[in-house]
Amino acid sequence: MSLEERIPQHVAIIMDGNGRWAQLRGKERAEGHMAGVEPIRTCIKAAIKHGVRYLTFYAFSTENWGRPTAEVEALMELLCRCIIQETPELKAQGVRVRIIGERTRFSERVRSFLDQIEQETAEGERLTMVLALNYSSRDELRRATQRMAAEVAAGTLTAAAIDEQCIAAHLDTAFMPDPDLIIRTSGEQRLSNFLMWQAAYAEFYFPEVLWPDFTAEDFAHALEVYAQRNRRFGKL
Ligand code: FPP
């Protein structure tokens, strides 16, 4: 297989560095998040161009509620505004949007926007864009475990039937393949509670660039780096 053909099916991105980007320019942190929307658009276009089928963004973690109220509110507003503004273009591009994470913590208004973008883009067939919102791996595993326990209690699942496939089927990500490539920008080299179960055999790429500065060339370079990796899945 040629390098060009080794395209990851699923790329997941930890968009880090918005705060530092803003700080370097003497701006509010929220402005860094606003500047972080353009590279999302860029990555969607690049993913479609290169034939990536799933693109996941870690947009808001369960821990992010601990940030100053003004920053959390700014992120929620940005999310709603982006949904209103971007939905037509996403539909035109054939992008299906799915949300992972626990939604009940969001306001009713935010939840209705999340439902709306999923419904309106449900027919998209070129790319599935996944937004991780109020998401963390440990919380996802907690929720999956609760559901399995409830099924065991109801008699629809036996403890002995809980194998790896069963666990994966109870995770938020049950509808998609595991990530092949995980990118984290800004030079930090951590998973930070993101897709920990699903990342078992993922390749990692940690560019120094701050998220708002991430370009289509950076995305293409990440795919090149991935294509050169030797994935063995624990085998020889
Ligand atoms: C991490 O940078 C980034 C986030 C916590 C938010 C990511 C959100 C966006 C890119 C905007 C789009 C958002 C939505 C909800 C659609 P950081 O603030 O931790 O940066 P720092 O490490 O430099 O402080």
PDB file of C-alpha atoms and ligand atoms in Angstrom:
ATOM      1  CA  MET A   1       0.000   0.000   0.000  1.00  0.00           C
ATOM      2  CA  SER A   2       1.348   3.441  -0.887  1.00  0.00           C
ATOM      3  CA  LEU A   3       1.715   6.126   1.752  1.00  0.00           C
ATOM      4  CA  GLU A   4      -1.100   8.149   0.175  1.00  0.00           C
ATOM      5  CA  GLU A   5      -3.449   5.213   0.570  1.00  0.00           C
ATOM      6  CA  ARG A   6      -2.812   4.865   4.285  1.00  0.00           C
ATOM      7  CA  ILE A   7      -5.514   7.292   5.295  1.00  0.00           C
ATOM      8  CA  PRO A   8      -6.850   7.014   8.842  1.00  0.00           C
ATOM      9  CA  GLN A   9     -10.529   6.239   8.954  1.00  0.00           C
ATOM     10  CA  HIS A  10     -10.996   8.201  12.172  1.00  0.00           C
ATOM     11  CA  VAL A  11      -8.979  11.229  13.305  1.00  0.00           C
ATOM     12  CA  ALA A  12      -9.625  12.667  16.779  1.00  0.00           C
ATOM     13  CA  ILE A  13      -8.334  16.082  17.804  1.00  0.00           C
ATOM     14  CA  ILE A  14      -7.633  17.655  21.193  1.00  0.00           C
ATOM     15  CA  MET A  15      -7.794  21.356  20.349  1.00  0.00           C
ATOM     16  CA  ASP A  16      -5.349  22.828  22.833  1.00  0.00           C
ATOM     17  CA  GLY A  17      -3.745  26.257  23.092  1.00  0.00           C
ATOM     18  CA  ASN A  18      -6.632  28.676  22.594  1.00  0.00           C
ATOM     19  CA  GLY A  19      -5.961  30.408  25.916  1.00  0.00           C
ATOM     20  CA  ARG A  20      -2.245  30.820  25.211  1.00  0.00           C
ATOM     21  CA  TRP A  21      -2.975  32.071  21.698  1.00  0.00           C
ATOM     22  CA  ALA A  22      -5.205  34.797  23.166  1.00  0.00           C
ATOM     23  CA  GLN A  23      -2.780  35.638  25.970  1.00  0.00           C
ATOM     24  CA  LEU A  24       0.071  36.110  23.488  1.00  0.00           C
ATOM     25  CA  ARG A  25      -2.071  38.765  21.777  1.00  0.00           C
ATOM     26  CA  GLY A  26      -3.259  40.439  24.972  1.00  0.00           C
ATOM     27  CA  LYS A  27      -6.813  39.221  24.366  1.00  0.00           C
ATOM     28  CA  GLU A  28      -9.440  37.497  26.518  1.00  0.00           C
ATOM     29  CA  ARG A  29      -9.324  33.681  26.570  1.00  0.00           C
ATOM     30  CA  ALA A  30     -12.758  33.594  24.941  1.00  0.00           C
ATOM     31  CA  GLU A  31     -11.266  35.274  21.886  1.00  0.00           C
ATOM     32  CA  GLY A  32      -8.889  32.357  21.604  1.00  0.00           C
ATOM     33  CA  HIS A  33     -11.855  29.988  21.494  1.00  0.00           C
ATOM     34  CA  MET A  34     -13.489  32.151  18.828  1.00  0.00           C
ATOM     35  CA  ALA A  35     -10.306  31.963  16.799  1.00  0.00           C
ATOM     36  CA  GLY A  36     -10.431  28.187  17.294  1.00  0.00           C
ATOM     37  CA  VAL A  37     -13.512  27.815  15.103  1.00  0.00           C
ATOM     38  CA  GLU A  38     -11.749  28.477  11.779  1.00  0.00           C
ATOM     39  CA  PRO A  39      -9.331  25.528  12.132  1.00  0.00           C
ATOM     40  CA  ILE A  40     -12.360  23.279  12.798  1.00  0.00           C
ATOM     41  CA  ARG A  41     -13.794  24.372   9.435  1.00  0.00           C
ATOM     42  CA  THR A  42     -10.382  23.845   7.850  1.00  0.00           C
ATOM     43  CA  CYS A  43     -10.038  20.323   9.269  1.00  0.00           C
ATOM     44  CA  ILE A  44     -13.525  19.329   8.101  1.00  0.00           C
ATOM     45  CA  LYS A  45     -12.663  20.379   4.536  1.00  0.00           C
ATOM     46  CA  ALA A  46      -9.268  18.680   4.711  1.00  0.00           C
ATOM     47  CA  ALA A  47     -10.751  15.481   6.145  1.00  0.00           C
ATOM     48  CA  ILE A  48     -13.266  15.297   3.300  1.00  0.00           C
ATOM     49  CA  LYS A  49     -10.541  16.007   0.746  1.00  0.00           C
ATOM     50  CA  HIS A  50      -8.292  13.243   2.073  1.00  0.00           C
ATOM     51  CA  GLY A  51     -11.069  10.672   2.561  1.00  0.00           C
ATOM     52  CA  VAL A  52     -11.130  10.568   6.367  1.00  0.00           C
ATOM     53  CA  ARG A  53     -14.582   9.267   7.403  1.00  0.00           C
ATOM     54  CA  TYR A  54     -14.784  10.279  11.082  1.00  0.00           C
ATOM     55  CA  LEU A  55     -13.430  13.452  12.665  1.00  0.00           C
ATOM     56  CA  THR A  56     -13.837  13.949  16.414  1.00  0.00           C
ATOM     57  CA  PHE A  57     -13.169  17.193  18.302  1.00  0.00           C
ATOM     58  CA  TYR A  58     -12.736  17.428  22.078  1.00  0.00           C
ATOM     59  CA  ALA A  59     -14.690  20.675  22.434  1.00  0.00           C
ATOM     60  CA  PHE A  60     -15.704  20.711  26.109  1.00  0.00           C
ATOM     61  CA  SER A  61     -14.619  18.273  28.807  1.00  0.00           C
ATOM     62  CA  THR A  62     -16.460  17.438  32.033  1.00  0.00           C
ATOM     63  CA  GLU A  63     -13.586  19.257  33.777  1.00  0.00           C
ATOM     64  CA  ASN A  64     -14.086  22.449  31.746  1.00  0.00           C
ATOM     65  CA  TRP A  65     -17.061  23.421  33.958  1.00  0.00           C
ATOM     66  CA  GLY A  66     -14.390  24.355  36.510  1.00  0.00           C
ATOM     67  CA  ARG A  67     -13.227  27.306  34.368  1.00  0.00           C
ATOM     68  CA  PRO A  68     -14.349  30.873  35.181  1.00  0.00           C
ATOM     69  CA  THR A  69     -18.089  31.345  34.607  1.00  0.00           C
ATOM     70  CA  ALA A  70     -17.491  33.988  31.933  1.00  0.00           C
ATOM     71  CA  GLU A  71     -15.328  31.588  29.912  1.00  0.00           C
ATOM     72  CA  VAL A  72     -17.842  28.728  30.234  1.00  0.00           C
ATOM     73  CA  GLU A  73     -20.676  31.053  29.186  1.00  0.00           C
ATOM     74  CA  ALA A  74     -18.660  32.338  26.242  1.00  0.00           C
ATOM     75  CA  LEU A  75     -18.036  28.753  25.098  1.00  0.00           C
ATOM     76  CA  MET A  76     -21.745  27.899  25.344  1.00  0.00           C
ATOM     77  CA  GLU A  77     -22.673  31.013  23.334  1.00  0.00           C
ATOM     78  CA  LEU A  78     -20.019  30.194  20.763  1.00  0.00           C
ATOM     79  CA  LEU A  79     -21.365  26.666  20.481  1.00  0.00           C
ATOM     80  CA  CYS A  80     -24.944  27.857  19.866  1.00  0.00           C
ATOM     81  CA  ARG A  81     -23.817  30.532  17.414  1.00  0.00           C
ATOM     82  CA  CYS A  82     -21.664  28.049  15.509  1.00  0.00           C
ATOM     83  CA  ILE A  83     -24.563  25.604  15.231  1.00  0.00           C
ATOM     84  CA  ILE A  84     -26.820  28.306  13.769  1.00  0.00           C
ATOM     85  CA  GLN A  85     -24.145  29.599  11.396  1.00  0.00           C
ATOM     86  CA  GLU A  86     -22.504  26.373  10.272  1.00  0.00           C
ATOM     87  CA  THR A  87     -25.394  23.944   9.862  1.00  0.00           C
ATOM     88  CA  PRO A  88     -26.237  24.914   6.226  1.00  0.00           C
ATOM     89  CA  GLU A  89     -22.597  24.625   5.117  1.00  0.00           C
ATOM     90  CA  LEU A  90     -22.156  21.316   6.951  1.00  0.00           C
ATOM     91  CA  LYS A  91     -25.256  19.949   5.215  1.00  0.00           C
ATOM     92  CA  ALA A  92     -23.992  21.180   1.848  1.00  0.00           C
ATOM     93  CA  GLN A  93     -20.698  19.400   2.450  1.00  0.00           C
ATOM     94  CA  GLY A  94     -22.386  16.104   3.365  1.00  0.00           C
ATOM     95  CA  VAL A  95     -21.273  16.237   7.003  1.00  0.00           C
ATOM     96  CA  ARG A  96     -23.249  14.340   9.609  1.00  0.00           C
ATOM     97  CA  VAL A  97     -22.798  15.761  13.121  1.00  0.00           C
ATOM     98  CA  ARG A  98     -22.967  13.551  16.204  1.00  0.00           C
ATOM     99  CA  ILE A  99     -22.471  14.560  19.829  1.00  0.00           C
ATOM    100  CA  ILE A 100     -20.792  12.401  22.472  1.00  0.00           C
ATOM    101  CA  GLY A 101     -20.812  13.196  26.183  1.00  0.00           C
ATOM    102  CA  GLU A 102     -23.499  13.677  28.788  1.00  0.00           C
ATOM    103  CA  ARG A 103     -26.092  16.236  27.702  1.00  0.00           C
ATOM    104  CA  THR A 104     -28.342  16.702  30.706  1.00  0.00           C
ATOM    105  CA  ARG A 105     -25.863  19.117  32.293  1.00  0.00           C
ATOM    106  CA  PHE A 106     -26.373  21.623  29.477  1.00  0.00           C
ATOM    107  CA  SER A 107     -29.175  24.191  29.561  1.00  0.00           C
ATOM    108  CA  GLU A 108     -32.355  23.327  27.703  1.00  0.00           C
ATOM    109  CA  ARG A 109     -31.451  25.898  25.066  1.00  0.00           C
ATOM    110  CA  VAL A 110     -28.038  24.354  24.384  1.00  0.00           C
ATOM    111  CA  ARG A 111     -29.565  20.860  24.354  1.00  0.00           C
ATOM    112  CA  SER A 112     -32.135  21.893  21.771  1.00  0.00           C
ATOM    113  CA  PHE A 113     -29.335  23.213  19.530  1.00  0.00           C
ATOM    114  CA  LEU A 114     -27.457  19.922  19.907  1.00  0.00           C
ATOM    115  CA  ASP A 115     -30.569  17.914  18.982  1.00  0.00           C
ATOM    116  CA  GLN A 116     -31.210  20.268  16.077  1.00  0.00           C
ATOM    117  CA  ILE A 117     -27.781  19.934  14.461  1.00  0.00           C
ATOM    118  CA  GLU A 118     -27.849  16.138  14.794  1.00  0.00           C
ATOM    119  CA  GLN A 119     -31.293  15.934  13.216  1.00  0.00           C
ATOM    120  CA  GLU A 120     -30.622  18.410  10.436  1.00  0.00           C
ATOM    121  CA  THR A 121     -27.368  16.764   9.359  1.00  0.00           C
ATOM    122  CA  ALA A 122     -28.452  13.140   9.843  1.00  0.00           C
ATOM    123  CA  GLU A 123     -28.337  12.416   6.090  1.00  0.00           C
ATOM    124  CA  GLY A 124     -24.699  13.471   5.659  1.00  0.00           C
ATOM    125  CA  GLU A 125     -22.663  10.673   4.100  1.00  0.00           C
ATOM    126  CA  ARG A 126     -19.216  12.051   3.347  1.00  0.00           C
ATOM    127  CA  LEU A 127     -17.918  12.706   6.848  1.00  0.00           C
ATOM    128  CA  THR A 128     -19.148  12.165  10.393  1.00  0.00           C
ATOM    129  CA  MET A 129     -18.025  15.029  12.594  1.00  0.00           C
ATOM    130  CA  VAL A 130     -18.221  14.190  16.274  1.00  0.00           C
ATOM    131  CA  LEU A 131     -18.233  16.874  18.958  1.00  0.00           C
ATOM    132  CA  ALA A 132     -17.253  15.687  22.438  1.00  0.00           C
ATOM    133  CA  LEU A 133     -19.233  17.934  24.791  1.00  0.00           C
ATOM    134  CA  ASN A 134     -19.356  17.527  28.554  1.00  0.00           C
ATOM    135  CA  TYR A 135     -17.324  14.441  27.745  1.00  0.00           C
ATOM    136  CA  SER A 136     -14.648  12.537  29.605  1.00  0.00           C
ATOM    137  CA  SER A 137     -13.651   8.905  29.248  1.00  0.00           C
ATOM    138  CA  ARG A 138     -14.118   8.080  32.898  1.00  0.00           C
ATOM    139  CA  ASP A 139     -17.577   9.610  32.906  1.00  0.00           C
ATOM    140  CA  GLU A 140     -18.435   7.734  29.692  1.00  0.00           C
ATOM    141  CA  LEU A 141     -17.292   4.463  31.301  1.00  0.00           C
ATOM    142  CA  ARG A 142     -19.261   5.276  34.454  1.00  0.00           C
ATOM    143  CA  ARG A 143     -22.427   5.847  32.411  1.00  0.00           C
ATOM    144  CA  ALA A 144     -21.850   2.708  30.326  1.00  0.00           C
ATOM    145  CA  THR A 145     -21.312   0.660  33.496  1.00  0.00           C
ATOM    146  CA  GLN A 146     -24.523   2.017  35.010  1.00  0.00           C
ATOM    147  CA  ARG A 147     -26.467   1.057  31.901  1.00  0.00           C
ATOM    148  CA  MET A 148     -25.010  -2.455  31.859  1.00  0.00           C
ATOM    149  CA  ALA A 149     -25.737  -2.873  35.570  1.00  0.00           C
ATOM    150  CA  ALA A 150     -29.334  -1.757  34.971  1.00  0.00           C
ATOM    151  CA  GLU A 151     -29.662  -4.300  32.143  1.00  0.00           C
ATOM    152  CA  VAL A 152     -28.285  -7.065  34.372  1.00  0.00           C
ATOM    153  CA  ALA A 153     -30.766  -6.053  37.081  1.00  0.00           C
ATOM    154  CA  ALA A 154     -33.590  -6.122  34.528  1.00  0.00           C
ATOM    155  CA  GLY A 155     -32.514  -9.565  33.330  1.00  0.00           C
ATOM    156  CA  THR A 156     -31.745  -8.464  29.752  1.00  0.00           C
ATOM    157  CA  LEU A 157     -27.967  -8.920  30.140  1.00  0.00           C
ATOM    158  CA  THR A 158     -25.932 -11.462  32.104  1.00  0.00           C
ATOM    159  CA  ALA A 159     -22.694 -10.579  33.903  1.00  0.00           C
ATOM    160  CA  ALA A 160     -20.902 -13.307  31.928  1.00  0.00           C
ATOM    161  CA  ALA A 161     -21.949 -11.676  28.632  1.00  0.00           C
ATOM    162  CA  ILE A 162     -20.087  -8.442  29.443  1.00  0.00           C
ATOM    163  CA  ASP A 163     -17.125  -8.788  27.104  1.00  0.00           C
ATOM    164  CA  GLU A 164     -15.108  -6.061  25.345  1.00  0.00           C
ATOM    165  CA  GLN A 165     -17.636  -5.835  22.519  1.00  0.00           C
ATOM    166  CA  CYS A 166     -20.474  -5.392  24.983  1.00  0.00           C
ATOM    167  CA  ILE A 167     -18.632  -2.589  26.785  1.00  0.00           C
ATOM    168  CA  ALA A 168     -17.789  -0.854  23.493  1.00  0.00           C
ATOM    169  CA  ALA A 169     -21.443  -1.101  22.463  1.00  0.00           C
ATOM    170  CA  HIS A 170     -22.476   0.761  25.617  1.00  0.00           C
ATOM    171  CA  LEU A 171     -20.048   3.638  25.110  1.00  0.00           C
ATOM    172  CA  ASP A 172     -21.080   6.934  23.497  1.00  0.00           C
ATOM    173  CA  THR A 173     -18.863   6.008  20.549  1.00  0.00           C
ATOM    174  CA  ALA A 174     -20.654   2.735  19.716  1.00  0.00           C
ATOM    175  CA  PHE A 175     -21.618   4.088  16.278  1.00  0.00           C
ATOM    176  CA  MET A 176     -18.067   4.654  15.062  1.00  0.00           C
ATOM    177  CA  PRO A 177     -14.695   2.931  14.726  1.00  0.00           C
ATOM    178  CA  ASP A 178     -11.902   3.618  17.234  1.00  0.00           C
ATOM    179  CA  PRO A 179      -9.641   6.566  16.384  1.00  0.00           C
ATOM    180  CA  ASP A 180      -6.632   5.647  14.249  1.00  0.00           C
ATOM    181  CA  LEU A 181      -4.893   8.963  14.836  1.00  0.00           C
ATOM    182  CA  ILE A 182      -5.138  11.355  17.782  1.00  0.00           C
ATOM    183  CA  ILE A 183      -3.741  14.864  17.360  1.00  0.00           C
ATOM    184  CA  ARG A 184      -3.159  17.218  20.298  1.00  0.00           C
ATOM    185  CA  THR A 185      -1.952  20.699  19.473  1.00  0.00           C
ATOM    186  CA  SER A 186       0.145  23.132  21.537  1.00  0.00           C
ATOM    187  CA  GLY A 187       2.927  20.702  22.414  1.00  0.00           C
ATOM    188  CA  GLU A 188       1.128  19.101  25.371  1.00  0.00           C
ATOM    189  CA  GLN A 189       1.469  15.316  25.308  1.00  0.00           C
ATOM    190  CA  ARG A 190      -1.506  14.088  27.331  1.00  0.00           C
ATOM    191  CA  LEU A 191      -4.791  12.327  26.656  1.00  0.00           C
ATOM    192  CA  SER A 192      -6.640  14.274  29.383  1.00  0.00           C
ATOM    193  CA  ASN A 193      -9.519  11.828  29.830  1.00  0.00           C
ATOM    194  CA  PHE A 194     -10.277  11.687  26.080  1.00  0.00           C
ATOM    195  CA  LEU A 195     -11.291   8.412  24.353  1.00  0.00           C
ATOM    196  CA  MET A 196      -9.121   6.342  26.705  1.00  0.00           C
ATOM    197  CA  TRP A 197     -10.831   3.034  25.931  1.00  0.00           C
ATOM    198  CA  GLN A 198     -11.011   3.794  22.208  1.00  0.00           C
ATOM    199  CA  ALA A 199      -7.366   4.953  21.977  1.00  0.00           C
ATOM    200  CA  ALA A 200      -5.987   1.483  22.773  1.00  0.00           C
ATOM    201  CA  TYR A 201      -4.189   1.235  19.400  1.00  0.00           C
ATOM    202  CA  ALA A 202      -4.296   4.837  18.226  1.00  0.00           C
ATOM    203  CA  GLU A 203      -1.253   6.619  16.849  1.00  0.00           C
ATOM    204  CA  PHE A 204      -0.462   9.957  18.507  1.00  0.00           C
ATOM    205  CA  TYR A 205       0.781  13.172  16.974  1.00  0.00           C
ATOM    206  CA  PHE A 206       1.677  16.233  19.023  1.00  0.00           C
ATOM    207  CA  PRO A 207       2.433  19.343  16.925  1.00  0.00           C
ATOM    208  CA  GLU A 208       3.677  22.456  18.726  1.00  0.00           C
ATOM    209  CA  VAL A 209       1.249  24.779  16.931  1.00  0.00           C
ATOM    210  CA  LEU A 210      -1.488  26.406  19.040  1.00  0.00           C
ATOM    211  CA  TRP A 211      -4.978  25.329  17.923  1.00  0.00           C
ATOM    212  CA  PRO A 212      -6.112  28.673  16.399  1.00  0.00           C
ATOM    213  CA  ASP A 213      -3.027  28.537  14.129  1.00  0.00           C
ATOM    214  CA  PHE A 214      -3.611  24.933  12.963  1.00  0.00           C
ATOM    215  CA  THR A 215      -3.824  24.847   9.148  1.00  0.00           C
ATOM    216  CA  ALA A 216      -4.795  22.477   6.335  1.00  0.00           C
ATOM    217  CA  GLU A 217      -1.042  21.900   5.836  1.00  0.00           C
ATOM    218  CA  ASP A 218      -0.710  20.857   9.496  1.00  0.00           C
ATOM    219  CA  PHE A 219      -3.596  18.414   9.000  1.00  0.00           C
ATOM    220  CA  ALA A 220      -2.022  17.000   5.846  1.00  0.00           C
ATOM    221  CA  HIS A 221       1.306  16.672   7.647  1.00  0.00           C
ATOM    222  CA  ALA A 222      -0.350  14.735  10.471  1.00  0.00           C
ATOM    223  CA  LEU A 223      -1.720  12.307   7.876  1.00  0.00           C
ATOM    224  CA  GLU A 224       1.763  11.943   6.362  1.00  0.00           C
ATOM    225  CA  VAL A 225       3.265  11.172   9.762  1.00  0.00           C
ATOM    226  CA  TYR A 226       0.492   8.639  10.361  1.00  0.00           C
ATOM    227  CA  ALA A 227       1.068   6.965   6.996  1.00  0.00           C
ATOM    228  CA  GLN A 228       4.668   6.289   7.966  1.00  0.00           C
ATOM    229  CA  ARG A 229       3.876   4.671  11.289  1.00  0.00           C
ATOM    230  CA  ASN A 230       4.060   0.898  11.575  1.00  0.00           C
ATOM    231  CA  ARG A 231       0.865  -0.187  13.310  1.00  0.00           C
ATOM    232  CA  ARG A 232       1.175  -3.653  14.768  1.00  0.00           C
ATOM    233  CA  PHE A 233      -1.811  -3.939  17.109  1.00  0.00           C
ATOM    234  CA  GLY A 234       0.316  -5.943  19.540  1.00  0.00           C
ATOM    235  CA  LYS A 235       1.351  -8.432  16.844  1.00  0.00           C
ATOM    236  CA  LEU A 236       4.648  -8.908  15.026  1.00  0.00           C
TER     237      LEU A 236
HETATM  238  C1  FPP B   1      -8.447  24.192  24.901  1.00  0.00           C
HETATM  239  O1  FPP B   1      -7.650  25.345  24.902  1.00  0.00           O
HETATM  240  C2  FPP B   1      -9.702  24.427  24.176  1.00  0.00           C
HETATM  241  C3  FPP B   1     -10.948  24.328  24.721  1.00  0.00           C
HETATM  242  C4  FPP B   1     -11.180  23.969  26.122  1.00  0.00           C
HETATM  243  C5  FPP B   1     -12.159  24.622  23.946  1.00  0.00           C
HETATM  244  C6  FPP B   1     -12.118  24.254  22.516  1.00  0.00           C
HETATM  245  C7  FPP B   1     -13.143  25.018  21.809  1.00  0.00           C
HETATM  246  C8  FPP B   1     -13.029  25.561  20.592  1.00  0.00           C
HETATM  247  C9  FPP B   1     -11.893  25.386  19.688  1.00  0.00           C
HETATM  248  C10 FPP B   1     -14.076  26.434  20.035  1.00  0.00           C
HETATM  249  C11 FPP B   1     -15.228  25.706  19.519  1.00  0.00           C
HETATM  250  C12 FPP B   1     -16.003  25.378  20.681  1.00  0.00           C
HETATM  251  C13 FPP B   1     -17.188  24.902  20.659  1.00  0.00           C
HETATM  252  C14 FPP B   1     -17.786  24.563  21.963  1.00  0.00           C
HETATM  253  C15 FPP B   1     -17.893  24.723  19.378  1.00  0.00           C
HETATM  254  P1  FPP B   1      -7.252  26.008  26.291  1.00  0.00           P
HETATM  255  O2  FPP B   1      -8.248  27.049  26.593  1.00  0.00           O
HETATM  256  O3  FPP B   1      -7.114  24.936  27.327  1.00  0.00           O
HETATM  257  O4  FPP B   1      -5.873  26.621  25.928  1.00  0.00           O
HETATM  258  P2  FPP B   1      -4.644  26.855  26.920  1.00  0.00           P
HETATM  259  O5  FPP B   1      -4.134  25.482  27.291  1.00  0.00           O
HETATM  260  O6  FPP B   1      -3.676  27.621  26.086  1.00  0.00           O
HETATM  261  O7  FPP B   1      -5.168  27.641  28.088  1.00  0.00           O
END
